[in-house]
PDB file of C-alpha atoms in Angstrom:
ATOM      1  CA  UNK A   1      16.326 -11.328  -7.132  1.00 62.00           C
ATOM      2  CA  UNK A   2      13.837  -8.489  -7.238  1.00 71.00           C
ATOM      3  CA  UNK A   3      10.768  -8.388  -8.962  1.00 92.00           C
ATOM      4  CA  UNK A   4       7.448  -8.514 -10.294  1.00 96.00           C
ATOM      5  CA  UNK A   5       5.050 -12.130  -9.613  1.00 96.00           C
ATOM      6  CA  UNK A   6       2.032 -12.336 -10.993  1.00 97.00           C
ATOM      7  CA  UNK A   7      -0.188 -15.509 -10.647  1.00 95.00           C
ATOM      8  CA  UNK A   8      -1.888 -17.660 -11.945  1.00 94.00           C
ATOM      9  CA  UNK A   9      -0.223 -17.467 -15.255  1.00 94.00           C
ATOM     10  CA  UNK A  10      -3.723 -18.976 -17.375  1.00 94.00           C
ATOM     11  CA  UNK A  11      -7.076 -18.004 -15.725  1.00 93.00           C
ATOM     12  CA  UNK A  12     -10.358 -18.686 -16.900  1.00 90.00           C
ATOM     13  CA  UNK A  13     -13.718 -17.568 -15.959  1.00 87.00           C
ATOM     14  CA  UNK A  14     -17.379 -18.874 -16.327  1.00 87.00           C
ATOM     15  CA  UNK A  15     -20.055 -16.643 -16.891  1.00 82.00           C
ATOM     16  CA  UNK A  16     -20.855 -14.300 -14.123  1.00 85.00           C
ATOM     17  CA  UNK A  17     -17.809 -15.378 -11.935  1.00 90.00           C
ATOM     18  CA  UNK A  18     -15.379 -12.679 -10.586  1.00 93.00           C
ATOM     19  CA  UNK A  19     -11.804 -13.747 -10.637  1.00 94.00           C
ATOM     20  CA  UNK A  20      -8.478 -11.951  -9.062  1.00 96.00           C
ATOM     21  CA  UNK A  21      -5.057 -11.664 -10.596  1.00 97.00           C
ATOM     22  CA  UNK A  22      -2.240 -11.810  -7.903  1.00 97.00           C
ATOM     23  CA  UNK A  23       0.474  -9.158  -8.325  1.00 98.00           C
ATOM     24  CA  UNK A  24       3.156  -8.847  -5.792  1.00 97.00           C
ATOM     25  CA  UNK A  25       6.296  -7.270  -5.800  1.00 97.00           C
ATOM     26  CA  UNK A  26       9.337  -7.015  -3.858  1.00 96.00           C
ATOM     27  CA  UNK A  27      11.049  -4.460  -5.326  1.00 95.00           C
ATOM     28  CA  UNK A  28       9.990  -1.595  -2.802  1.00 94.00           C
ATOM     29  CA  UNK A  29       8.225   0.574  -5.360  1.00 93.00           C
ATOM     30  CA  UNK A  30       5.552   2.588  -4.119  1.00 92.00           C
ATOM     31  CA  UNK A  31       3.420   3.013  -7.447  1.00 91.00           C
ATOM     32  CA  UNK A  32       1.800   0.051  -8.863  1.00 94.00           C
ATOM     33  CA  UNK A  33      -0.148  -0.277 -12.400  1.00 95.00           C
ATOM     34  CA  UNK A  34      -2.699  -2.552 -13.925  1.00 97.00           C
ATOM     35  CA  UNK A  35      -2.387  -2.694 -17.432  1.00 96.00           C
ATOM     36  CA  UNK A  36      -4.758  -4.840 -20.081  1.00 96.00           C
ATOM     37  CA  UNK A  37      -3.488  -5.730 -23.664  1.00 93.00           C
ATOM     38  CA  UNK A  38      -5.557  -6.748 -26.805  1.00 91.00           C
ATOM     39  CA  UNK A  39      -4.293  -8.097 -29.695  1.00 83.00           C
ATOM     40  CA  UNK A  40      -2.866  -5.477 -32.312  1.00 79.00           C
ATOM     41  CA  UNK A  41      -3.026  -2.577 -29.102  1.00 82.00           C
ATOM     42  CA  UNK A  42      -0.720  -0.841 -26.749  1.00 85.00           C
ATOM     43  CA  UNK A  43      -1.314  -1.682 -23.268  1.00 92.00           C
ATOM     44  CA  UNK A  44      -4.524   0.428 -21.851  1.00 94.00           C
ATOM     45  CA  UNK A  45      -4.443   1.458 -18.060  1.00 93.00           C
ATOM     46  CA  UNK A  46      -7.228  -0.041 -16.131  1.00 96.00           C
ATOM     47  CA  UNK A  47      -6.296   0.870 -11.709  1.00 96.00           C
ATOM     48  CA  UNK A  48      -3.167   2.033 -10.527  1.00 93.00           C
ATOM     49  CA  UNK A  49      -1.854   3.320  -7.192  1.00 93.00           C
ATOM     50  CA  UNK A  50       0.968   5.725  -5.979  1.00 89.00           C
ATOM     51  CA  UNK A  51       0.638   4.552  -1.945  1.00 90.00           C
ATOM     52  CA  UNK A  52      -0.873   2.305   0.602  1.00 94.00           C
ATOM     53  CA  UNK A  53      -4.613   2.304   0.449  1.00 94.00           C
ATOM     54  CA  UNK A  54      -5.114   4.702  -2.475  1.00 92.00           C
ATOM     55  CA  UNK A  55      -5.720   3.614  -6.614  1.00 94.00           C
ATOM     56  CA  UNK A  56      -7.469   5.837  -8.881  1.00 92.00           C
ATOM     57  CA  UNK A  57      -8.577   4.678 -12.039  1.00 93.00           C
ATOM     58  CA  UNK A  58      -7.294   4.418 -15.419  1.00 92.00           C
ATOM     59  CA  UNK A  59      -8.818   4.739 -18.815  1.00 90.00           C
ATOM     60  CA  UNK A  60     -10.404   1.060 -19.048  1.00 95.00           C
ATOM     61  CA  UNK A  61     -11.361   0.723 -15.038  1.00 96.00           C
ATOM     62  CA  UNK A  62     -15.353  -0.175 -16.167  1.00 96.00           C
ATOM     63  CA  UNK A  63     -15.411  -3.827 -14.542  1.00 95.00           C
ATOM     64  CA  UNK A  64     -12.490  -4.080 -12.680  1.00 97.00           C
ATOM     65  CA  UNK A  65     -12.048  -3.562  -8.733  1.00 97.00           C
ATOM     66  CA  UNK A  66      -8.572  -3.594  -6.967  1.00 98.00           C
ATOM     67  CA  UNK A  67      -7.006  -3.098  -3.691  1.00 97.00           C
ATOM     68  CA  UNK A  68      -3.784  -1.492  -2.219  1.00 97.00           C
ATOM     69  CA  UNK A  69      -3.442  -3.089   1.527  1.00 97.00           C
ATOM     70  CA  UNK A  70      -0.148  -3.556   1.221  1.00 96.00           C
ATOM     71  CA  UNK A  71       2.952  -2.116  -0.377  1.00 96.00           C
ATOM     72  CA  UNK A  72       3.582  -5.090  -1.892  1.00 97.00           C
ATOM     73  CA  UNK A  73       0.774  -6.350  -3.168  1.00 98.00           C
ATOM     74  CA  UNK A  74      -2.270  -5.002  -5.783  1.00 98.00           C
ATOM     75  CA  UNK A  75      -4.499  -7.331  -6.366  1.00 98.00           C
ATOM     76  CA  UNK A  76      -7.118  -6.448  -9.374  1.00 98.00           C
ATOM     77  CA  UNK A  77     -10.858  -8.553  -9.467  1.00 97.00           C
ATOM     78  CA  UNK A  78     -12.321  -8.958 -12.715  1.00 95.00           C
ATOM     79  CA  UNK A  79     -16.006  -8.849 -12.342  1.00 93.00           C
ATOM     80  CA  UNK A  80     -18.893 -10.431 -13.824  1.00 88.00           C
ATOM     81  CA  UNK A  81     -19.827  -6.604 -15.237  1.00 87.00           C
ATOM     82  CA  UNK A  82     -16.696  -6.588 -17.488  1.00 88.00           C
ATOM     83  CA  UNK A  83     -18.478  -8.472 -20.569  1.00 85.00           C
ATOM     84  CA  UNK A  84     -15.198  -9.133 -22.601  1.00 90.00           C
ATOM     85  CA  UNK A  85     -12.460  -9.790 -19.903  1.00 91.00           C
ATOM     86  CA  UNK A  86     -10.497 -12.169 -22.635  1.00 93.00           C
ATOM     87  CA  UNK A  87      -7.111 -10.665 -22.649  1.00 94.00           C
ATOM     88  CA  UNK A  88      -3.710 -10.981 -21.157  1.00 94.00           C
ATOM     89  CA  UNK A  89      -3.161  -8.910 -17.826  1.00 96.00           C
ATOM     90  CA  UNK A  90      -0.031  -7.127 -17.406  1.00 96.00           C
ATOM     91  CA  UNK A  91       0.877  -5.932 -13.932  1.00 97.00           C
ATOM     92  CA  UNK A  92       4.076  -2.732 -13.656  1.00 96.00           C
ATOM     93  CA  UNK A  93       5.117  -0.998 -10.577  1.00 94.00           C
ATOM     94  CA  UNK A  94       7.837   1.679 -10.347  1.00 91.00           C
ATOM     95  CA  UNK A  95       9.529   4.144  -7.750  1.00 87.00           C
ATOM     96  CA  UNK A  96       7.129   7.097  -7.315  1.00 75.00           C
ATOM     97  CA  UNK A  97       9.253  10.282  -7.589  1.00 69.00           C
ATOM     98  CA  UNK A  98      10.834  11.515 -10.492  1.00 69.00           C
ATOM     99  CA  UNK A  99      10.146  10.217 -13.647  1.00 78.00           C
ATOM    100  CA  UNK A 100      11.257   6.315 -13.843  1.00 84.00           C
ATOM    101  CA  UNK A 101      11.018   3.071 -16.025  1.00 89.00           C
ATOM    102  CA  UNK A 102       8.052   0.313 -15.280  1.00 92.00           C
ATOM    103  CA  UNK A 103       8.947  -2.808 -14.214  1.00 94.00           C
ATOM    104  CA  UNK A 104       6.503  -5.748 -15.185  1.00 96.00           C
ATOM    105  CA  UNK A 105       5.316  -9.217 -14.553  1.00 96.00           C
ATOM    106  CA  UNK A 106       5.386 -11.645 -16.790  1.00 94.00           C
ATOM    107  CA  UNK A 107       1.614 -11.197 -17.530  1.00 95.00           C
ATOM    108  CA  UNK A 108      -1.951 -13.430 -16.810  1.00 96.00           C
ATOM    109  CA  UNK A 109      -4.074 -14.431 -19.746  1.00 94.00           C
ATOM    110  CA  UNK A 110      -7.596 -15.204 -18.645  1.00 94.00           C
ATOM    111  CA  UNK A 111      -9.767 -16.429 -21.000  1.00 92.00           C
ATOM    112  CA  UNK A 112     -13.664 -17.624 -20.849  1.00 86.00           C
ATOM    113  CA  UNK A 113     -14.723 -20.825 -20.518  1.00 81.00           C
TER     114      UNK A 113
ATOM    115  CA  UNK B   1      -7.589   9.324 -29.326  1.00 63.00           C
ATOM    116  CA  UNK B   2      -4.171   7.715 -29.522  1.00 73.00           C
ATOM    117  CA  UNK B   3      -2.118   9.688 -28.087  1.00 91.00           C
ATOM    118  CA  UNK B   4       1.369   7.822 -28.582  1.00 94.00           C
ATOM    119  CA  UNK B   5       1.426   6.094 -32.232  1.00 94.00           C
ATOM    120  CA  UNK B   6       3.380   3.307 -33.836  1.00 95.00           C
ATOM    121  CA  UNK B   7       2.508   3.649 -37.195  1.00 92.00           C
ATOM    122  CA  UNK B   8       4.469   0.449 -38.246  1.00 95.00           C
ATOM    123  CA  UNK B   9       3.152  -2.850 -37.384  1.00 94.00           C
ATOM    124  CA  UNK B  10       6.245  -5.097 -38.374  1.00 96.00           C
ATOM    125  CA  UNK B  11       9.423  -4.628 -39.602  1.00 97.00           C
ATOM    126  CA  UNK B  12      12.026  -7.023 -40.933  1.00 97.00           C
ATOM    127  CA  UNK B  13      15.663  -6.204 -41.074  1.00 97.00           C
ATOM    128  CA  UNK B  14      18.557  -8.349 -42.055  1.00 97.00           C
ATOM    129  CA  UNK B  15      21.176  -8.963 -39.664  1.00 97.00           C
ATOM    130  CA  UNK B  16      24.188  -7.317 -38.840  1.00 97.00           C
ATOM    131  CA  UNK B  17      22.267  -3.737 -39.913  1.00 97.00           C
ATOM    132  CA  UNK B  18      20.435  -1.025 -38.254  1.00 98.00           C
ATOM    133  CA  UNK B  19      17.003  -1.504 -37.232  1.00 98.00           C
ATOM    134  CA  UNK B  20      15.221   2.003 -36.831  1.00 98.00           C
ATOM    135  CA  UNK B  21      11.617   1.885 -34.592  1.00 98.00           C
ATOM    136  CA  UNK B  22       9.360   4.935 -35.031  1.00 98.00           C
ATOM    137  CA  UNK B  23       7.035   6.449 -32.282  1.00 97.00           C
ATOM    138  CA  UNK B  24       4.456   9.977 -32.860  1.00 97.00           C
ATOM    139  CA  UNK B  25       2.822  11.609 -29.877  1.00 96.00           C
ATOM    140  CA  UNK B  26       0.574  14.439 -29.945  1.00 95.00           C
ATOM    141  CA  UNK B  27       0.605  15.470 -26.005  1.00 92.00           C
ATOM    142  CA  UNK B  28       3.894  18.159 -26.240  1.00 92.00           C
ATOM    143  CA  UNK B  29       3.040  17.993 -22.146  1.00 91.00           C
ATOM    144  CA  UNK B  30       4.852  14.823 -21.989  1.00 93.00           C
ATOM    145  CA  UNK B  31       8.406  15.110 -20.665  1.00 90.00           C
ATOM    146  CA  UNK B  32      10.012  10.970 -20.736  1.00 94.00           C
ATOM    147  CA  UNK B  33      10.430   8.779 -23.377  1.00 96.00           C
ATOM    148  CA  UNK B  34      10.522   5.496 -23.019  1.00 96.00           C
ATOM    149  CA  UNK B  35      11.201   2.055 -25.311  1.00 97.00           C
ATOM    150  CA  UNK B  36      10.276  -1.490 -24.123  1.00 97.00           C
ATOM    151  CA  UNK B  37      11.108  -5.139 -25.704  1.00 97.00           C
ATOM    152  CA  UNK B  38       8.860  -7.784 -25.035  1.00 94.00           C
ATOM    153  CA  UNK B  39       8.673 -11.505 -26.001  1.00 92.00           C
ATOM    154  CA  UNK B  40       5.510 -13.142 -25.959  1.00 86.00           C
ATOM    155  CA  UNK B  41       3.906 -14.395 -23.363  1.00 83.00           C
ATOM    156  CA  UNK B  42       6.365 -11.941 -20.937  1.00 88.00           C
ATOM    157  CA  UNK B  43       6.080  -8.925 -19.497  1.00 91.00           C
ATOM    158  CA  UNK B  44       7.979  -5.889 -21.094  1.00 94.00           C
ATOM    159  CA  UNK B  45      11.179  -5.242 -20.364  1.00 95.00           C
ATOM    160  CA  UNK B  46      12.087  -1.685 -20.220  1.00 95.00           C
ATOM    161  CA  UNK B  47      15.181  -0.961 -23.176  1.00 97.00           C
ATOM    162  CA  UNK B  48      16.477   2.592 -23.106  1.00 97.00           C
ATOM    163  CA  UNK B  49      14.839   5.681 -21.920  1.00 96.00           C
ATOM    164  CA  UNK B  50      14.953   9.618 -22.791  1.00 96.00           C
ATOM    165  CA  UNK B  51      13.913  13.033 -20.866  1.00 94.00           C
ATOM    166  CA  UNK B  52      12.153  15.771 -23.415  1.00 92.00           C
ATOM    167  CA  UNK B  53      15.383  18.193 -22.598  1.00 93.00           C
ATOM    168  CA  UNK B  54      17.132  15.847 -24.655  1.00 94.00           C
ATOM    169  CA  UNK B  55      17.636  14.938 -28.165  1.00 95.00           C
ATOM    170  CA  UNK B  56      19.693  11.952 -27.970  1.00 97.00           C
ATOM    171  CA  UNK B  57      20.136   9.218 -25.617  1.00 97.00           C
ATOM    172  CA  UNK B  58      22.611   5.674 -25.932  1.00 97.00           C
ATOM    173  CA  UNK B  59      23.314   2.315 -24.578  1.00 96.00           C
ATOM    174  CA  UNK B  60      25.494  -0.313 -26.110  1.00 97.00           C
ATOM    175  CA  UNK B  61      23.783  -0.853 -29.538  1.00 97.00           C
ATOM    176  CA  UNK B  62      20.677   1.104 -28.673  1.00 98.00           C
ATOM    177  CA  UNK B  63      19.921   4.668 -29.295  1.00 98.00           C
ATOM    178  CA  UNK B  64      16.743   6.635 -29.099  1.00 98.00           C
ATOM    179  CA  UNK B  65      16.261   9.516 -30.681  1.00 98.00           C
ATOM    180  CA  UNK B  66      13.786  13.070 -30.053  1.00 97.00           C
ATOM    181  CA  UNK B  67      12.398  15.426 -32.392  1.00 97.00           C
ATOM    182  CA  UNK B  68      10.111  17.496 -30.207  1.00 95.00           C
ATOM    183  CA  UNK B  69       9.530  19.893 -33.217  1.00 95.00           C
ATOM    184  CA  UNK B  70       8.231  16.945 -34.855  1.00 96.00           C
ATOM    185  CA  UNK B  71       6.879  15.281 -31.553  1.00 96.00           C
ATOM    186  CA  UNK B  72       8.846  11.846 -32.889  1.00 97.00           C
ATOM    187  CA  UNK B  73      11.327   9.511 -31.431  1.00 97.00           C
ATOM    188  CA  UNK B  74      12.620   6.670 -32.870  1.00 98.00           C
ATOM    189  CA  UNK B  75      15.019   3.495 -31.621  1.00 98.00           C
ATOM    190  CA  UNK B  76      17.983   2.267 -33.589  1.00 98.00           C
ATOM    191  CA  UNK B  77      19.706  -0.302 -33.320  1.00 98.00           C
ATOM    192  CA  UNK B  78      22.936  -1.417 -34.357  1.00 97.00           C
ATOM    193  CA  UNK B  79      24.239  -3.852 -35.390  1.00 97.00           C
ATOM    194  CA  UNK B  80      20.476  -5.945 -35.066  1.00 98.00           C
ATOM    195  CA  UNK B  81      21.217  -9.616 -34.078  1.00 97.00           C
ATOM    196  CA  UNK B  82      18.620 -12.105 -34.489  1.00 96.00           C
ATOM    197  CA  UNK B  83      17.878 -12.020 -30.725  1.00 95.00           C
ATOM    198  CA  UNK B  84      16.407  -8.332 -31.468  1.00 97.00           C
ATOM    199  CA  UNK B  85      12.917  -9.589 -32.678  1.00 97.00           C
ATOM    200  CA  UNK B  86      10.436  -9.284 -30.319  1.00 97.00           C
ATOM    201  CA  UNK B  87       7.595  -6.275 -30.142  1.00 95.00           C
ATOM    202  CA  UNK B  88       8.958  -2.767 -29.497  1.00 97.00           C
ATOM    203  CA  UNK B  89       6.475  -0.230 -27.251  1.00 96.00           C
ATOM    204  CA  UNK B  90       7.465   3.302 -27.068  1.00 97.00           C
ATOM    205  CA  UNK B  91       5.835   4.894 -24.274  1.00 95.00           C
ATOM    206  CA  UNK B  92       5.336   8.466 -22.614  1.00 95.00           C
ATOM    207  CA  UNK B  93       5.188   9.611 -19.720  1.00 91.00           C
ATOM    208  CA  UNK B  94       3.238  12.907 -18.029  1.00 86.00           C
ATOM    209  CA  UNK B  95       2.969  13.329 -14.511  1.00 83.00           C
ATOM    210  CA  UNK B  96      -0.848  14.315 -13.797  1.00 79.00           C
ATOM    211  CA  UNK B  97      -2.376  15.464 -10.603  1.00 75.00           C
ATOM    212  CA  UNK B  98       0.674  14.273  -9.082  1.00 75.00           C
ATOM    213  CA  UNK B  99       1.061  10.858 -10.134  1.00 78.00           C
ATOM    214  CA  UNK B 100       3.028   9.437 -13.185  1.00 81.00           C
ATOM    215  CA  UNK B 101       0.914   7.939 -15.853  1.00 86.00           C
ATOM    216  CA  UNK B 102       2.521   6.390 -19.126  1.00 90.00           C
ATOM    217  CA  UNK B 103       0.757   5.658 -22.603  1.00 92.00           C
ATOM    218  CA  UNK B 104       1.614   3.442 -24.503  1.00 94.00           C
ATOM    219  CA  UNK B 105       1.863   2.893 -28.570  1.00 94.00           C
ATOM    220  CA  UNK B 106       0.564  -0.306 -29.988  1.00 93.00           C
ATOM    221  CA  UNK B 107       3.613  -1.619 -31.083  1.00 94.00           C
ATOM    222  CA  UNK B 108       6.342  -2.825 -33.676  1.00 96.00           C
ATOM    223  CA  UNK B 109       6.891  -6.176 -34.338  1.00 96.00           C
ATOM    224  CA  UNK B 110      10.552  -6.229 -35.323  1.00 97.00           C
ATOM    225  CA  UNK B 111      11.795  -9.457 -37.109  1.00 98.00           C
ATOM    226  CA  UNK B 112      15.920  -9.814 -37.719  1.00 97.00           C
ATOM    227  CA  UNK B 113      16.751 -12.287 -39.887  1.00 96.00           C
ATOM    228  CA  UNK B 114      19.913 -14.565 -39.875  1.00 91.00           C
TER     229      UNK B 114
END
């Protein structure tokens, strides 16, 4: 079945450690999103990309770093700058022409230790 | 600035009637509508969608709804069955610079009870 992964489910993070969320998908979509949601908000666009080796920032990208190597793949680092990374981690890709529907993982909590 | 709006934290509806969502944007450059379910601790899933040259768009028990005078769509649907509550999104869409970027609203929290 196609789809979205994204690992590890539960992350947590010590003070001034960077940690990466794993997002890979193998539904063949060129755009890929990095979303972060916070209790009582809509979800809040921190990277995304539209191809291989290109991401432009969202609204929220302060703190965050990510990478576009492969098609599949868009990894995001949460870095010691980002001074309130508790949240849960929501990861979407979709096709990249025409307007189309978001498909998601099933999300990463991280939470400080 | 929010620019999509779910002005409705929670709703309760009995079952076996209509459920109606509510969503208010303020960007009239956005041209897809969109409505996601999600459980928690999952991902969204995405429910029914709808392109601003339209007014009404349905799937099985789910209909959305577009009032562009009014820049407000809503989701109904009919009949709700207890495996209906979950959190509702809407979501637009508006294709920027040449890439798609969505906003989302914060959410309904739609409770059917049995």
């Amino acid at each position: 079945d196609g789809g979205i992964t994204q690992s590890p489910k539960y992350l947590f993070r010590k003070e001034g450690q960077n940690v990466t969320l794993s997002c890979e998908q193998n539904l063949n979509h060129d755009a890929m999103y990095w979303y972060r949601q916070d209790p009582g908000q809509g979800l809040r666009l921190i990277y995304y990309s539209q191809i291989v080796n290109d991401f432009q920032k969202g609204d929220i990208a302060e703190g965050y770093s990510v990478s576009r190597e492969k098609k599949e793949s868009f990894p995001l680092t949460v870095t010691s700058a980002q001074k309130n990374p508790t949240a849960f981690y929501l990861c979407a890709s979709s096709r990249r022409t025409g307007n189309q529907p978001q498909h998601f993982g099933d999300g990463t909590r991280l939470s400080i230790l | 600035d929010q620019q999509v709006k779910q002005n409705s934290p929670s709703l309760s509806v009995q079952e076996g009637r209509i459920s109606i969502l509510n969503c208010d944007y303020t960007n009239s450059m956005f041209d897809y509508f969109l409505w996601y379910k999600k459980y928690p601790a999952e991902g969204p899933t995405f429910l029914i969608s709808i392109s601003s040259i339209k007014d009404k768009n349905e799937d099985g028990r789910f209909t959305v709804f577009l009032n562009k005078s009014a820049k407000h769509l809503s989701l109904h649907i009919v009949p709700s069955q207890p495996g209906d509550s979950a959190v509702y999104f809407c979501a637009a869409s508006l294709l920027t610079s040449g890439t798609y970027k969505y906003i989302f609203g914060t959410g309904t929290r739609l409770k059917v009870l049995a």
